[in-house]
mmCIF file of N, CA and C in Angstrom:
data_model
loop_
_atom_site.group_PDB
_atom_site.id
_atom_site.type_symbol
_atom_site.label_atom_id
_atom_site.label_comp_id
_atom_site.label_asym_id
_atom_site.label_seq_id
_atom_site.Cartn_x
_atom_site.Cartn_y
_atom_site.Cartn_z
ATOM 1 N N MET A 1 -198.228 -172.946 9.008
ATOM 2 C CA MET A 1 -196.515 -173.670 9.464
ATOM 3 C C MET A 1 -195.849 -173.052 7.495
ATOM 4 N N LYS A 2 -194.668 -173.369 7.840
ATOM 5 C CA LYS A 2 -193.995 -172.326 6.992
ATOM 6 C C LYS A 2 -193.067 -173.800 6.670
ATOM 7 N N ILE A 3 -191.913 -173.932 5.967
ATOM 8 C CA ILE A 3 -191.722 -174.943 5.103
ATOM 9 C C ILE A 3 -190.637 -174.818 4.213
ATOM 10 N N VAL A 4 -189.183 -175.424 4.385
ATOM 11 C CA VAL A 4 -188.631 -174.879 3.050
ATOM 12 C C VAL A 4 -187.854 -176.570 2.741
ATOM 13 N N VAL A 5 -187.636 -176.767 1.552
ATOM 14 C CA VAL A 5 -187.609 -178.495 0.516
ATOM 15 C C VAL A 5 -186.523 -177.184 -0.257
ATOM 16 N N VAL A 6 -185.372 -178.202 0.413
ATOM 17 C CA VAL A 6 -184.075 -178.187 -0.497
ATOM 18 C C VAL A 6 -183.957 -179.574 -0.967
ATOM 19 N N LEU A 7 -183.648 -178.614 -2.549
ATOM 20 C CA LEU A 7 -183.468 -179.719 -3.694
ATOM 21 C C LEU A 7 -182.201 -180.438 -3.537
ATOM 22 N N GLY A 8 -182.446 -181.682 -3.917
ATOM 23 C CA GLY A 8 -181.184 -182.710 -3.841
ATOM 24 C C GLY A 8 -180.396 -182.404 -5.480
ATOM 25 N N TYR A 9 -178.852 -182.832 -5.043
ATOM 26 C CA TYR A 9 -178.208 -183.487 -6.553
ATOM 27 C C TYR A 9 -177.215 -184.578 -5.786
ATOM 28 N N LYS A 10 -176.643 -184.905 -7.419
ATOM 29 C CA LYS A 10 -176.896 -185.931 -7.435
ATOM 30 C C LYS A 10 -174.694 -186.149 -6.235
ATOM 31 N N LEU A 11 -174.789 -187.495 -5.734
ATOM 32 C CA LEU A 11 -173.852 -187.279 -4.452
ATOM 33 C C LEU A 11 -172.477 -187.790 -5.347
ATOM 34 N N ASN A 12 -170.995 -187.670 -5.411
ATOM 35 C CA ASN A 12 -169.968 -188.382 -5.934
ATOM 36 C C ASN A 12 -169.991 -189.979 -5.214
ATOM 37 N N ASP A 13 -169.205 -190.218 -6.301
ATOM 38 C CA ASP A 13 -168.987 -192.093 -6.074
ATOM 39 C C ASP A 13 -169.240 -192.340 -4.962
ATOM 40 N N ASP A 14 -168.088 -191.525 -4.064
ATOM 41 C CA ASP A 14 -167.694 -192.286 -2.493
ATOM 42 C C ASP A 14 -168.787 -191.307 -1.486
ATOM 43 N N ALA A 15 -170.369 -191.185 -2.295
ATOM 44 C CA ALA A 15 -171.642 -190.892 -1.731
ATOM 45 C C ALA A 15 -171.592 -189.582 -0.747
ATOM 46 N N SER A 16 -169.695 -188.417 -0.920
ATOM 47 C CA SER A 16 -169.799 -188.030 -0.662
ATOM 48 C C SER A 16 -170.747 -186.186 -1.936
ATOM 49 N N MET A 17 -170.892 -184.798 -0.960
ATOM 50 C CA MET A 17 -171.756 -184.264 -1.597
ATOM 51 C C MET A 17 -171.043 -183.445 -2.591
ATOM 52 N N ASP A 18 -171.472 -182.754 -3.796
ATOM 53 C CA ASP A 18 -170.808 -182.476 -4.574
ATOM 54 C C ASP A 18 -171.039 -180.585 -3.899
ATOM 55 N N ASP A 19 -169.942 -179.629 -4.261
ATOM 56 C CA ASP A 19 -169.916 -178.710 -3.623
ATOM 57 C C ASP A 19 -171.664 -177.619 -3.995
ATOM 58 N N LEU A 20 -172.103 -178.352 -5.122
ATOM 59 C CA LEU A 20 -173.161 -177.668 -5.880
ATOM 60 C C LEU A 20 -174.459 -177.997 -4.170
ATOM 61 N N LEU A 21 -174.276 -178.791 -4.054
ATOM 62 C CA LEU A 21 -175.449 -178.582 -3.128
ATOM 63 C C LEU A 21 -175.344 -178.804 -1.200
ATOM 64 N N LYS A 22 -173.892 -178.368 -0.990
ATOM 65 C CA LYS A 22 -173.652 -177.612 -0.024
ATOM 66 C C LYS A 22 -174.054 -176.528 -0.123
ATOM 67 N N LYS A 23 -173.547 -175.313 -1.385
ATOM 68 C CA LYS A 23 -173.873 -174.579 -1.379
ATOM 69 C C LYS A 23 -175.965 -173.929 -1.399
ATOM 70 N N ARG A 24 -176.857 -175.325 -1.913
ATOM 71 C CA ARG A 24 -178.231 -175.362 -1.182
ATOM 72 C C ARG A 24 -178.206 -175.499 -0.063
ATOM 73 N N LEU A 25 -177.643 -176.177 0.929
ATOM 74 C CA LEU A 25 -177.612 -176.600 2.098
ATOM 75 C C LEU A 25 -177.490 -175.723 2.918
ATOM 76 N N ASP A 26 -175.942 -174.799 2.285
ATOM 77 C CA ASP A 26 -175.733 -174.242 3.116
ATOM 78 C C ASP A 26 -176.450 -172.686 3.402
ATOM 79 N N LEU A 27 -177.700 -172.266 2.665
ATOM 80 C CA LEU A 27 -178.572 -171.214 1.766
ATOM 81 C C LEU A 27 -179.294 -171.532 2.631
ATOM 82 N N CYS A 28 -180.018 -172.831 2.733
ATOM 83 C CA CYS A 28 -180.560 -173.071 3.413
ATOM 84 C C CYS A 28 -180.817 -172.936 5.197
ATOM 85 N N LEU A 29 -179.237 -173.343 5.521
ATOM 86 C CA LEU A 29 -178.653 -172.683 6.947
ATOM 87 C C LEU A 29 -178.737 -171.627 7.310
ATOM 88 N N LYS A 30 -178.601 -170.357 5.980
ATOM 89 C CA LYS A 30 -179.025 -169.203 6.652
ATOM 90 C C LYS A 30 -180.027 -168.617 6.732
ATOM 91 N N LEU A 31 -181.196 -169.389 5.709
ATOM 92 C CA LEU A 31 -182.428 -168.885 5.797
ATOM 93 C C LEU A 31 -183.241 -169.533 7.367
ATOM 94 N N ILE A 32 -183.243 -170.821 7.360
ATOM 95 C CA ILE A 32 -183.688 -170.631 9.218
ATOM 96 C C ILE A 32 -182.876 -169.870 10.396
ATOM 97 N N SER A 33 -181.726 -169.617 10.128
ATOM 98 C CA SER A 33 -181.345 -169.151 10.932
ATOM 99 C C SER A 33 -181.998 -167.693 10.813
ATOM 100 N N GLU A 34 -182.671 -166.504 9.782
ATOM 101 C CA GLU A 34 -182.692 -165.612 10.141
ATOM 102 C C GLU A 34 -184.152 -165.882 10.436
ATOM 103 N N GLU A 35 -184.671 -166.404 9.636
ATOM 104 C CA GLU A 35 -186.257 -167.167 9.993
ATOM 105 C C GLU A 35 -187.052 -168.118 10.702
ATOM 106 N N HIS A 36 -188.064 -168.154 10.855
ATOM 107 C CA HIS A 36 -188.515 -168.986 11.906
ATOM 108 C C HIS A 36 -189.702 -169.807 10.611
ATOM 109 N N TYR A 37 -188.440 -171.594 10.393
ATOM 110 C CA TYR A 37 -189.530 -172.322 9.893
ATOM 111 C C TYR A 37 -189.764 -173.809 10.780
ATOM 112 N N ASP A 38 -190.894 -174.172 10.149
ATOM 113 C CA ASP A 38 -191.180 -175.266 10.912
ATOM 114 C C ASP A 38 -190.605 -176.799 10.855
ATOM 115 N N LYS A 39 -190.101 -177.159 9.437
ATOM 116 C CA LYS A 39 -189.970 -178.035 8.778
ATOM 117 C C LYS A 39 -189.451 -178.064 7.674
ATOM 118 N N ILE A 40 -187.937 -178.539 7.428
ATOM 119 C CA ILE A 40 -186.884 -178.780 6.028
ATOM 120 C C ILE A 40 -186.946 -180.147 5.515
ATOM 121 N N ILE A 41 -187.845 -179.845 4.311
ATOM 122 C CA ILE A 41 -187.715 -181.324 3.363
ATOM 123 C C ILE A 41 -186.407 -181.218 3.106
ATOM 124 N N VAL A 42 -186.084 -181.969 3.060
ATOM 125 C CA VAL A 42 -184.352 -183.329 1.754
ATOM 126 C C VAL A 42 -185.213 -183.656 0.881
ATOM 127 N N SER A 43 -184.681 -183.202 -0.492
ATOM 128 C CA SER A 43 -185.921 -183.789 -1.258
ATOM 129 C C SER A 43 -184.793 -184.867 -2.352
ATOM 130 N N GLY A 44 -184.259 -185.928 -2.280
ATOM 131 C CA GLY A 44 -183.953 -186.848 -3.346
ATOM 132 C C GLY A 44 -183.334 -188.358 -3.264
ATOM 133 N N GLY A 45 -183.283 -188.617 -3.759
ATOM 134 C CA GLY A 45 -183.643 -190.192 -3.691
ATOM 135 C C GLY A 45 -181.276 -191.060 -4.141
ATOM 136 N N CYS A 46 -181.992 -191.920 -4.879
ATOM 137 C CA CYS A 46 -180.569 -192.762 -4.908
ATOM 138 C C CYS A 46 -180.043 -192.490 -5.851
ATOM 139 N N PRO A 47 -179.930 -191.291 -7.384
ATOM 140 C CA PRO A 47 -180.154 -191.359 -8.911
ATOM 141 C C PRO A 47 -178.499 -191.868 -9.609
ATOM 142 N N THR A 48 -178.186 -191.708 -8.294
ATOM 143 C CA THR A 48 -175.757 -191.943 -8.926
ATOM 144 C C THR A 48 -175.378 -192.044 -7.501
ATOM 145 N N PRO A 49 -174.201 -192.189 -8.057
ATOM 146 C CA PRO A 49 -174.547 -193.757 -8.240
ATOM 147 C C PRO A 49 -174.718 -194.652 -8.520
ATOM 148 N N PRO A 50 -174.356 -195.804 -9.375
ATOM 149 C CA PRO A 50 -175.367 -196.572 -9.251
ATOM 150 C C PRO A 50 -174.394 -197.636 -7.824
ATOM 151 N N GLY A 51 -175.644 -198.231 -7.247
ATOM 152 C CA GLY A 51 -175.662 -199.022 -6.522
ATOM 153 C C GLY A 51 -175.471 -198.768 -4.415
ATOM 154 N N LEU A 52 -174.559 -197.007 -4.917
ATOM 155 C CA LEU A 52 -174.621 -196.243 -3.988
ATOM 156 C C LEU A 52 -176.124 -197.187 -2.352
ATOM 157 N N GLU A 53 -176.361 -196.821 -1.777
ATOM 158 C CA GLU A 53 -176.868 -197.619 -0.268
ATOM 159 C C GLU A 53 -177.629 -196.304 -0.234
ATOM 160 N N VAL A 54 -177.205 -195.172 -0.201
ATOM 161 C CA VAL A 54 -177.233 -194.026 0.619
ATOM 162 C C VAL A 54 -178.421 -192.604 -0.188
ATOM 163 N N SER A 55 -179.308 -192.161 0.154
ATOM 164 C CA SER A 55 -180.384 -191.296 -0.375
ATOM 165 C C SER A 55 -178.921 -189.690 -0.632
ATOM 166 N N GLU A 56 -179.680 -189.195 -1.508
ATOM 167 C CA GLU A 56 -179.266 -187.785 -1.619
ATOM 168 C C GLU A 56 -180.018 -187.283 -0.045
ATOM 169 N N ALA A 57 -181.625 -187.496 0.055
ATOM 170 C CA ALA A 57 -181.894 -186.825 1.584
ATOM 171 C C ALA A 57 -181.095 -187.617 2.906
ATOM 172 N N ASP A 58 -181.123 -188.746 2.580
ATOM 173 C CA ASP A 58 -180.030 -188.939 3.922
ATOM 174 C C ASP A 58 -178.349 -188.110 3.862
ATOM 175 N N VAL A 59 -177.693 -188.245 3.200
ATOM 176 C CA VAL A 59 -176.776 -186.909 3.226
ATOM 177 C C VAL A 59 -177.279 -185.716 3.534
ATOM 178 N N MET A 60 -178.137 -185.031 2.868
ATOM 179 C CA MET A 60 -178.418 -183.831 3.298
ATOM 180 C C MET A 60 -178.669 -183.826 4.863
ATOM 181 N N ALA A 61 -179.347 -184.604 4.982
ATOM 182 C CA ALA A 61 -179.783 -184.242 6.360
ATOM 183 C C ALA A 61 -178.867 -184.238 7.718
ATOM 184 N N GLU A 62 -177.814 -186.049 7.284
ATOM 185 C CA GLU A 62 -176.725 -185.430 8.015
ATOM 186 C C GLU A 62 -176.045 -184.056 8.242
ATOM 187 N N TYR A 63 -175.898 -183.561 6.765
ATOM 188 C CA TYR A 63 -175.513 -182.380 6.410
ATOM 189 C C TYR A 63 -175.855 -181.059 7.302
ATOM 190 N N LEU A 64 -177.087 -181.697 7.474
ATOM 191 C CA LEU A 64 -178.162 -180.542 7.869
ATOM 192 C C LEU A 64 -177.987 -180.863 9.674
ATOM 193 N N ILE A 65 -177.780 -182.075 10.367
ATOM 194 C CA ILE A 65 -177.888 -182.348 12.036
ATOM 195 C C ILE A 65 -176.550 -181.757 12.416
ATOM 196 N N ASN A 66 -175.146 -182.041 11.342
ATOM 197 C CA ASN A 66 -173.596 -181.818 11.871
ATOM 198 C C ASN A 66 -173.637 -180.838 11.897
ATOM 199 N N HIS A 67 -175.010 -179.653 11.791
ATOM 200 C CA HIS A 67 -174.722 -178.005 11.412
ATOM 201 C C HIS A 67 -175.884 -177.264 12.246
ATOM 202 N N ASN A 68 -176.171 -178.598 13.246
ATOM 203 C CA ASN A 68 -177.083 -178.290 14.587
ATOM 204 C C ASN A 68 -178.143 -177.675 14.765
ATOM 205 N N VAL A 69 -178.803 -178.349 13.247
ATOM 206 C CA VAL A 69 -180.235 -178.139 13.314
ATOM 207 C C VAL A 69 -180.911 -180.303 13.475
ATOM 208 N N ASN A 70 -182.133 -179.016 14.352
ATOM 209 C CA ASN A 70 -182.180 -180.817 14.867
ATOM 210 C C ASN A 70 -183.018 -181.383 14.107
ATOM 211 N N ALA A 71 -182.909 -182.764 14.479
ATOM 212 C CA ALA A 71 -183.475 -183.938 13.678
ATOM 213 C C ALA A 71 -184.927 -183.941 12.956
ATOM 214 N N ASP A 72 -185.541 -183.792 14.518
ATOM 215 C CA ASP A 72 -187.241 -183.616 13.839
ATOM 216 C C ASP A 72 -188.051 -182.715 12.925
ATOM 217 N N MET A 73 -187.118 -181.453 12.839
ATOM 218 C CA MET A 73 -187.472 -180.571 12.047
ATOM 219 C C MET A 73 -186.797 -180.795 10.145
ATOM 220 N N ILE A 74 -186.644 -182.357 10.731
ATOM 221 C CA ILE A 74 -186.073 -183.116 8.601
ATOM 222 C C ILE A 74 -186.976 -183.180 8.473
ATOM 223 N N ILE A 75 -187.407 -183.660 7.871
ATOM 224 C CA ILE A 75 -188.158 -185.075 6.693
ATOM 225 C C ILE A 75 -187.475 -185.028 5.591
ATOM 226 N N LYS A 76 -186.884 -186.521 5.330
ATOM 227 C CA LYS A 76 -186.162 -186.523 4.250
ATOM 228 C C LYS A 76 -187.644 -187.426 3.186
ATOM 229 N N GLU A 77 -187.014 -186.697 2.022
ATOM 230 C CA GLU A 77 -188.054 -186.942 0.735
ATOM 231 C C GLU A 77 -187.292 -187.961 0.398
ATOM 232 N N ASN A 78 -186.651 -189.200 0.228
ATOM 233 C CA ASN A 78 -185.838 -190.156 -0.721
ATOM 234 C C ASN A 78 -186.696 -191.269 -1.669
ATOM 235 N N LYS A 79 -187.659 -190.454 -2.704
ATOM 236 C CA LYS A 79 -188.226 -191.327 -3.182
ATOM 237 C C LYS A 79 -187.745 -190.600 -5.373
ATOM 238 N N SER A 80 -187.033 -188.513 -5.167
ATOM 239 C CA SER A 80 -187.127 -189.128 -6.285
ATOM 240 C C SER A 80 -186.150 -189.323 -7.193
ATOM 241 N N LEU A 81 -185.956 -188.895 -8.345
ATOM 242 C CA LEU A 81 -184.642 -189.125 -9.227
ATOM 243 C C LEU A 81 -184.949 -188.161 -9.803
ATOM 244 N N THR A 82 -186.244 -187.209 -10.402
ATOM 245 C CA THR A 82 -185.719 -185.787 -10.963
ATOM 246 C C THR A 82 -186.308 -184.811 -9.976
ATOM 247 N N THR A 83 -186.433 -183.052 -10.705
ATOM 248 C CA THR A 83 -186.840 -182.889 -9.634
ATOM 249 C C THR A 83 -188.330 -182.711 -10.160
ATOM 250 N N GLU A 84 -188.544 -182.975 -11.743
ATOM 251 C CA GLU A 84 -190.265 -182.931 -11.784
ATOM 252 C C GLU A 84 -190.642 -184.319 -10.587
ATOM 253 N N GLU A 85 -189.733 -185.133 -10.160
ATOM 254 C CA GLU A 85 -190.690 -185.939 -9.009
ATOM 255 C C GLU A 85 -190.448 -185.146 -7.618
ATOM 256 N N ASN A 86 -189.495 -184.294 -7.201
ATOM 257 C CA ASN A 86 -188.988 -183.904 -6.091
ATOM 258 C C ASN A 86 -190.382 -182.483 -6.057
ATOM 259 N N ALA A 87 -190.730 -182.376 -6.760
ATOM 260 C CA ALA A 87 -191.951 -181.384 -6.863
ATOM 261 C C ALA A 87 -193.455 -182.484 -6.467
ATOM 262 N N LEU A 88 -193.631 -183.765 -6.764
ATOM 263 C CA LEU A 88 -194.559 -184.267 -7.663
ATOM 264 C C LEU A 88 -194.962 -185.786 -5.973
ATOM 265 N N TYR A 89 -192.819 -186.037 -4.938
ATOM 266 C CA TYR A 89 -193.332 -186.128 -4.108
ATOM 267 C C TYR A 89 -192.949 -184.832 -2.369
ATOM 268 N N SER A 90 -192.505 -183.663 -2.741
ATOM 269 C CA SER A 90 -192.202 -182.776 -1.831
ATOM 270 C C SER A 90 -193.748 -182.034 -1.448
ATOM 271 N N ILE A 91 -194.780 -181.817 -2.222
ATOM 272 C CA ILE A 91 -195.847 -180.980 -2.102
ATOM 273 C C ILE A 91 -197.029 -181.697 -1.765
ATOM 274 N N PRO A 92 -197.251 -183.037 -1.540
ATOM 275 C CA PRO A 92 -198.075 -183.629 -0.579
ATOM 276 C C PRO A 92 -197.971 -184.191 0.821
ATOM 277 N N ILE A 93 -196.394 -184.360 0.977
ATOM 278 C CA ILE A 93 -195.948 -183.664 2.134
ATOM 279 C C ILE A 93 -196.381 -182.193 2.924
ATOM 280 N N CYS A 94 -195.567 -181.682 2.155
ATOM 281 C CA CYS A 94 -196.614 -179.682 2.587
ATOM 282 C C CYS A 94 -197.792 -179.919 2.860
ATOM 283 N N LYS A 95 -198.628 -180.175 2.057
ATOM 284 C CA LYS A 95 -199.999 -180.323 2.063
ATOM 285 C C LYS A 95 -200.360 -181.005 3.109
ATOM 286 N N GLN A 96 -199.957 -182.284 3.643
ATOM 287 C CA GLN A 96 -200.419 -182.678 4.385
ATOM 288 C C GLN A 96 -200.415 -182.237 5.793
ATOM 289 N N LEU A 97 -198.899 -181.391 5.496
ATOM 290 C CA LEU A 97 -199.130 -180.618 7.768
ATOM 291 C C LEU A 97 -199.076 -179.326 7.360
ATOM 292 N N ASN A 98 -200.543 -179.130 6.378
ATOM 293 C CA ASN A 98 -200.932 -178.365 6.413
ATOM 294 C C ASN A 98 -200.254 -176.495 6.042
ATOM 295 N N ALA A 99 -198.973 -176.360 5.193
ATOM 296 C CA ALA A 99 -198.078 -175.348 4.911
ATOM 297 C C ALA A 99 -198.884 -174.806 4.047
ATOM 298 N N LYS A 100 -198.517 -173.049 4.762
ATOM 299 C CA LYS A 100 -199.197 -172.195 4.293
ATOM 300 C C LYS A 100 -197.933 -171.582 3.457
ATOM 301 N N ASN A 101 -196.907 -171.541 3.910
ATOM 302 C CA ASN A 101 -195.282 -170.655 2.994
ATOM 303 C C ASN A 101 -194.479 -171.690 2.986
ATOM 304 N N ILE A 102 -194.585 -171.964 1.262
ATOM 305 C CA ILE A 102 -192.952 -172.646 0.967
ATOM 306 C C ILE A 102 -192.362 -172.408 -0.083
ATOM 307 N N THR A 103 -190.598 -172.481 0.749
ATOM 308 C CA THR A 103 -189.526 -171.861 0.536
ATOM 309 C C THR A 103 -189.163 -172.727 -0.657
ATOM 310 N N VAL A 104 -188.814 -173.208 -1.823
ATOM 311 C CA VAL A 104 -187.864 -174.207 -2.450
ATOM 312 C C VAL A 104 -186.563 -173.949 -2.480
ATOM 313 N N ILE A 105 -185.691 -173.884 -2.478
ATOM 314 C CA ILE A 105 -184.472 -173.852 -1.980
ATOM 315 C C ILE A 105 -183.256 -175.070 -3.540
ATOM 316 N N THR A 106 -183.062 -173.979 -4.395
ATOM 317 C CA THR A 106 -182.079 -174.273 -5.340
ATOM 318 C C THR A 106 -181.259 -173.215 -5.604
ATOM 319 N N THR A 107 -180.242 -174.002 -7.149
ATOM 320 C CA THR A 107 -179.501 -172.894 -7.524
ATOM 321 C C THR A 107 -179.696 -172.682 -8.684
ATOM 322 N N MET A 108 -179.056 -171.366 -9.152
ATOM 323 C CA MET A 108 -179.268 -170.658 -10.527
ATOM 324 C C MET A 108 -178.989 -171.577 -10.982
ATOM 325 N N ASP A 109 -178.559 -172.337 -12.099
ATOM 326 C CA ASP A 109 -178.185 -173.182 -13.105
ATOM 327 C C ASP A 109 -179.457 -174.560 -13.045
ATOM 328 N N HIS A 110 -180.229 -174.735 -11.481
ATOM 329 C CA HIS A 110 -181.121 -175.372 -11.835
ATOM 330 C C HIS A 110 -182.221 -174.388 -12.630
ATOM 331 N N MET A 111 -182.653 -173.381 -11.753
ATOM 332 C CA MET A 111 -183.780 -171.788 -12.743
ATOM 333 C C MET A 111 -184.310 -171.621 -14.833
ATOM 334 N N SER A 112 -182.309 -172.509 -14.466
ATOM 335 C CA SER A 112 -182.484 -171.301 -16.154
ATOM 336 C C SER A 112 -182.951 -172.957 -16.931
ATOM 337 N N ARG A 113 -183.583 -174.412 -16.736
ATOM 338 C CA ARG A 113 -183.628 -174.948 -17.044
ATOM 339 C C ARG A 113 -185.488 -174.707 -17.725
ATOM 340 N N ASP A 114 -185.772 -175.050 -18.602
ATOM 341 C CA ASP A 114 -186.443 -174.928 -19.691
ATOM 342 C C ASP A 114 -187.467 -176.304 -19.345
ATOM 343 N N PHE A 115 -187.260 -177.784 -20.045
ATOM 344 C CA PHE A 115 -188.175 -178.450 -19.354
ATOM 345 C C PHE A 115 -188.680 -178.800 -18.231
ATOM 346 N N LEU A 116 -187.086 -178.686 -17.441
ATOM 347 C CA LEU A 116 -187.400 -179.053 -15.708
ATOM 348 C C LEU A 116 -187.474 -178.447 -14.707
ATOM 349 N N ASN A 117 -187.961 -177.051 -15.160
ATOM 350 C CA ASN A 117 -187.705 -175.782 -14.011
ATOM 351 C C ASN A 117 -188.621 -176.252 -13.165
ATOM 352 N N PRO A 118 -187.997 -175.951 -11.976
ATOM 353 C CA PRO A 118 -188.951 -176.103 -11.056
ATOM 354 C C PRO A 118 -189.941 -175.158 -10.378
ATOM 355 N N VAL A 119 -190.229 -173.709 -11.050
ATOM 356 C CA VAL A 119 -190.933 -173.397 -10.443
ATOM 357 C C VAL A 119 -191.922 -173.707 -11.352
ATOM 358 N N ARG A 120 -191.966 -173.575 -11.756
ATOM 359 C CA ARG A 120 -193.383 -174.337 -12.404
ATOM 360 C C ARG A 120 -193.841 -175.533 -12.697
ATOM 361 N N LEU A 121 -193.110 -176.713 -12.771
ATOM 362 C CA LEU A 121 -193.625 -178.000 -11.996
ATOM 363 C C LEU A 121 -193.484 -178.041 -10.496
ATOM 364 N N PHE A 122 -193.357 -177.465 -9.636
ATOM 365 C CA PHE A 122 -193.937 -177.201 -8.173
ATOM 366 C C PHE A 122 -195.095 -176.619 -8.557
ATOM 367 N N ALA A 123 -195.080 -175.378 -8.453
ATOM 368 C CA ALA A 123 -196.624 -174.695 -9.004
ATOM 369 C C ALA A 123 -197.524 -175.543 -9.311
ATOM 370 N N GLU A 124 -197.303 -176.045 -10.117
ATOM 371 C CA GLU A 124 -198.379 -177.193 -11.261
ATOM 372 C C GLU A 124 -198.369 -178.093 -10.024
ATOM 373 N N GLN A 125 -197.540 -178.595 -9.387
ATOM 374 C CA GLN A 125 -197.820 -179.925 -8.361
ATOM 375 C C GLN A 125 -199.025 -179.057 -6.736
ATOM 376 N N LEU A 126 -198.482 -177.556 -6.986
ATOM 377 C CA LEU A 126 -199.263 -177.087 -5.654
ATOM 378 C C LEU A 126 -200.330 -176.585 -6.021
ATOM 379 N N LYS A 127 -200.723 -176.431 -7.253
ATOM 380 C CA LYS A 127 -202.909 -176.094 -7.303
ATOM 381 C C LYS A 127 -203.689 -175.667 -6.583
ATOM 382 N N ASP A 128 -202.387 -175.019 -5.900
ATOM 383 C CA ASP A 128 -203.599 -174.304 -4.355
ATOM 384 C C ASP A 128 -202.755 -172.680 -3.939
ATOM 385 N N ASN A 129 -203.244 -171.253 -4.672
ATOM 386 C CA ASN A 129 -203.276 -170.267 -4.549
ATOM 387 C C ASN A 129 -203.877 -169.475 -2.923
ATOM 388 N N SER A 130 -203.803 -170.408 -1.735
ATOM 389 C CA SER A 130 -203.720 -169.633 -0.402
ATOM 390 C C SER A 130 -202.932 -170.428 0.197
ATOM 391 N N VAL A 131 -201.598 -170.721 -0.393
ATOM 392 C CA VAL A 131 -200.232 -171.385 -0.554
ATOM 393 C C VAL A 131 -199.248 -170.288 -0.669
ATOM 394 N N THR A 132 -198.223 -169.777 -0.156
ATOM 395 C CA THR A 132 -197.338 -168.430 -0.767
ATOM 396 C C THR A 132 -196.492 -169.711 -1.592
ATOM 397 N N LEU A 133 -195.167 -170.369 -2.547
ATOM 398 C CA LEU A 133 -194.876 -170.500 -2.866
ATOM 399 C C LEU A 133 -193.990 -169.779 -3.027
ATOM 400 N N MET A 134 -192.670 -169.537 -2.832
ATOM 401 C CA MET A 134 -191.374 -169.199 -3.262
ATOM 402 C C MET A 134 -189.519 -169.503 -3.163
ATOM 403 N N PHE A 135 -188.820 -169.661 -4.335
ATOM 404 C CA PHE A 135 -187.775 -170.017 -4.547
ATOM 405 C C PHE A 135 -186.449 -168.414 -4.333
ATOM 406 N N MET A 136 -185.545 -169.437 -3.376
ATOM 407 C CA MET A 136 -184.786 -168.706 -3.408
ATOM 408 C C MET A 136 -182.729 -170.110 -3.851
ATOM 409 N N THR A 137 -181.807 -168.782 -4.771
ATOM 410 C CA THR A 137 -180.489 -169.358 -5.438
ATOM 411 C C THR A 137 -179.590 -168.784 -5.047
ATOM 412 N N ASP A 138 -178.799 -169.524 -4.866
ATOM 413 C CA ASP A 138 -177.234 -168.334 -4.407
ATOM 414 C C ASP A 138 -177.544 -167.527 -5.604
ATOM 415 N N SER A 139 -176.253 -167.056 -5.054
ATOM 416 C CA SER A 139 -176.276 -165.965 -6.082
ATOM 417 C C SER A 139 -175.362 -165.448 -7.551
ATOM 418 N N GLU A 140 -174.749 -167.183 -7.494
ATOM 419 C CA GLU A 140 -173.606 -167.271 -8.554
ATOM 420 C C GLU A 140 -174.719 -167.522 -9.463
#
């Protein structure tokens, strides 16, 4: 099973997506058009703005569906509020699905963080050398 995990990014006050989140989703669309993936996990809860009823995962799933991705392919992980929680909640879903290949999509700004670096956080949660873990970012 091949799975792609798209990491969320805070929503605007009107629940619209920031351009950075659109970059992540557009990279996902490009990736799934070039390779076969079984599932897409969109990972992100409701951190900001306060009182917003919709999660990042909800908005991300809607974007993908509006770009002709089959809704059955999408799994919404809508509890995570941090990069650490993205890994904490997404990796068990991948394990439950018996993933053999996991591609995590984020942006370059995210990869430069030391403490909340997604590579380290996802590898720590995975703890399984039989699963291929890859990361893809935008080119900027």
